[in-house]
Coordinates of C-alpha atoms and ligand atoms in Angstrom, one line a residue:
M1 CA 78.5 -8.5 -5.0
R2 CA 78.3 -11.2 -7.7
H3 CA 79.2 -13.9 -5.1
L4 CA 76.7 -12.6 -2.7
K5 CA 73.9 -13.0 -5.2
W6 CA 74.9 -16.6 -5.9
T7 CA 75.2 -17.4 -2.3
L8 CA 71.7 -16.0 -1.6
L9 CA 70.3 -17.9 -4.6
I10 CA 71.8 -21.2 -3.5
A11 CA 70.7 -20.6 0.1
A12 CA 67.1 -19.9 -1.1
L13 CA 67.0 -23.1 -3.3
W14 CA 68.5 -25.1 -0.5
S15 CA 66.0 -24.1 2.1
T16 CA 63.1 -24.6 -0.3
A17 CA 64.3 -28.1 -1.0
A18 CA 64.9 -28.8 2.7
G19 CA 61.3 -27.5 3.4
Y20 CA 59.8 -29.9 0.9
T21 CA 61.8 -32.8 2.3
Y22 CA 60.7 -31.9 5.8
A23 CA 57.0 -31.6 4.7
A24 CA 57.1 -34.9 2.8
N25 CA 58.7 -36.7 5.8
A26 CA 56.3 -35.2 8.2
G27 CA 53.3 -36.2 6.1
R28 CA 54.7 -39.8 5.8
A29 CA 55.1 -40.1 9.6
I30 CA 51.6 -38.8 10.3
Y31 CA 50.1 -41.1 7.7
A32 CA 51.8 -44.1 9.2
A33 CA 50.8 -43.2 12.7
H34 CA 47.2 -41.9 12.2
C35 CA 45.8 -43.0 8.9
S36 CA 47.3 -46.2 7.6
A37 CA 45.4 -48.5 10.0
C38 CA 42.2 -47.7 8.1
H39 CA 43.5 -46.5 4.7
G40 CA 46.3 -49.1 4.3
A41 CA 50.1 -48.6 3.8
N42 CA 49.4 -48.5 0.0
G43 CA 46.5 -46.1 0.3
Q44 CA 44.0 -48.6 -1.2
G45 CA 41.9 -49.0 1.9
A46 CA 42.4 -51.5 4.7
L47 CA 38.9 -51.5 6.2
P48 CA 35.4 -51.7 4.5
G49 CA 34.2 -48.3 3.4
T50 CA 37.6 -46.7 3.1
P51 CA 38.3 -45.3 -0.4
N52 CA 41.0 -46.5 -2.7
F53 CA 43.1 -43.3 -3.1
S54 CA 44.7 -44.5 -6.3
L55 CA 41.5 -44.9 -8.2
Q56 CA 41.3 -42.6 -11.3
G57 CA 38.4 -40.3 -10.8
G58 CA 38.2 -41.3 -7.1
V59 CA 38.2 -39.1 -4.0
L60 CA 41.5 -37.5 -4.8
S61 CA 39.9 -35.8 -7.8
L62 CA 38.1 -33.6 -5.2
P63 CA 39.9 -30.2 -4.4
D64 CA 42.2 -29.8 -1.4
S65 CA 39.6 -27.5 0.3
V66 CA 36.9 -30.3 0.3
L67 CA 39.3 -33.1 1.3
L68 CA 40.9 -31.0 4.1
N69 CA 37.5 -30.1 5.5
R70 CA 36.5 -33.7 5.6
I71 CA 39.8 -34.8 7.2
E72 CA 39.6 -32.0 9.8
N73 CA 35.9 -32.3 10.7
G74 CA 35.1 -35.9 9.8
Y75 CA 32.9 -37.2 7.1
Q76 CA 30.4 -40.0 6.3
A77 CA 28.8 -40.4 2.9
A78 CA 25.1 -41.4 2.9
G79 CA 24.9 -45.2 3.5
A80 CA 28.6 -45.5 4.1
P81 CA 29.5 -48.3 6.6
M82 CA 31.9 -46.3 8.6
P83 CA 32.8 -42.6 9.1
M84 CA 36.1 -40.9 8.5
P85 CA 36.9 -39.7 12.0
A86 CA 37.7 -36.0 12.5
K87 CA 41.5 -35.6 12.3
G88 CA 41.8 -39.4 12.0
G89 CA 40.8 -39.5 15.7
D90 CA 43.6 -37.4 17.1
P91 CA 42.4 -33.9 18.0
A92 CA 46.0 -32.8 18.6
L93 CA 46.8 -32.8 14.8
T94 CA 47.1 -29.3 13.5
H95 CA 45.8 -27.8 10.2
E96 CA 49.4 -27.7 9.0
E97 CA 50.0 -31.3 9.8
L98 CA 46.8 -32.4 8.1
T99 CA 47.8 -30.3 5.0
Q100 CA 51.1 -32.1 5.0
V101 CA 49.5 -35.6 5.2
L102 CA 47.1 -34.7 2.3
G103 CA 50.2 -33.7 0.3
Y104 CA 51.8 -37.0 1.1
I105 CA 48.6 -38.9 0.1
R106 CA 48.4 -37.0 -3.2
A107 CA 52.1 -37.5 -4.0
N108 CA 52.2 -41.2 -3.2
F109 CA 48.8 -42.7 -4.0
G110 CA 47.3 -40.2 -6.5
Q111 CA 47.3 -40.8 -10.2
K112 CA 50.7 -39.6 -11.5
K113 CA 49.3 -38.6 -14.9
Ligands
HEC1 C1 39.1 -45.3 11.8 C2 39.4 -45.3 10.4 C3 40.0 -44.2 9.7 C4 41.1 -43.4 10.1 C5 42.0 -43.6 11.3 C6 41.3 -42.4 9.1 N1 40.3 -42.5 8.1 FE1 40.1 -41.4 6.4 N2 38.4 -42.3 6.0 C7 37.9 -43.4 6.7 C8 36.6 -43.8 6.0 C9 35.7 -45.0 6.5 C10 36.4 -43.0 4.9 C11 35.2 -42.9 4.0 C12 34.1 -42.1 4.6 C13 32.9 -42.1 3.7 O1 33.1 -42.0 2.4 O2 31.8 -42.1 4.2 C14 37.6 -42.1 4.9 C15 37.8 -41.1 4.0 C16 38.9 -40.3 3.8 C17 39.2 -39.4 2.8 C18 38.3 -39.1 1.6 C19 37.1 -38.2 2.0 C20 36.0 -38.3 1.0 O3 35.7 -37.3 0.4 O4 35.4 -39.4 0.9 C21 40.4 -38.8 3.0 C22 41.1 -37.8 2.2 C23 40.9 -39.4 4.3 N3 39.9 -40.3 4.7 C24 42.1 -39.0 4.8 C25 42.5 -39.5 6.1 C26 43.7 -39.1 6.8 C27 44.6 -38.0 6.2 C28 43.7 -39.7 7.9 C29 44.8 -39.6 9.0 C30 45.0 -38.3 9.6 C31 42.6 -40.6 8.0 N4 41.9 -40.5 6.9 C32 42.3 -41.5 9.0 C33 38.4 -44.0 7.8 C34 39.5 -43.6 8.5

């Protein structure tokens, strides 16, 4: 019985860690394929009008719900030179994948403090 508990605990921890690794890798691949052309490999913006994700108090200070809505449906601020295309221009991307890529952006480009 004692052993079973430990085995279950370790299995649960293992699958949680594996899940996070999967999500992080999936987000990274989606970013590279669908977002980095405009947002840059370093997240600081490769084209005019794209935000610098690592700016303190920048767009990443907005809540997930706002950012996900803008990623899914597209967004253009008043006077902005270029819109953020819905789903980065690929309608096949799912809500889950877009959630993963936002997690990747926050983890890699966001302020770490
Ligand atoms: C064709 C270029 C382009 C592609 C591809 C693109 N973006 Fe953007 N994105 C933009 C531009 C331009 C803005 C700024 C829009 C504005 O502020 O008016 C933006 C803004 C954003 C913002 C901030 C929204 C805000 O509140 O200002 C996030 C988050 C974002 N993009 C995520 C993504 C993700 C995730 C992908 C890939 C799935 C992606 N973008 C693909 C051009 C692009």
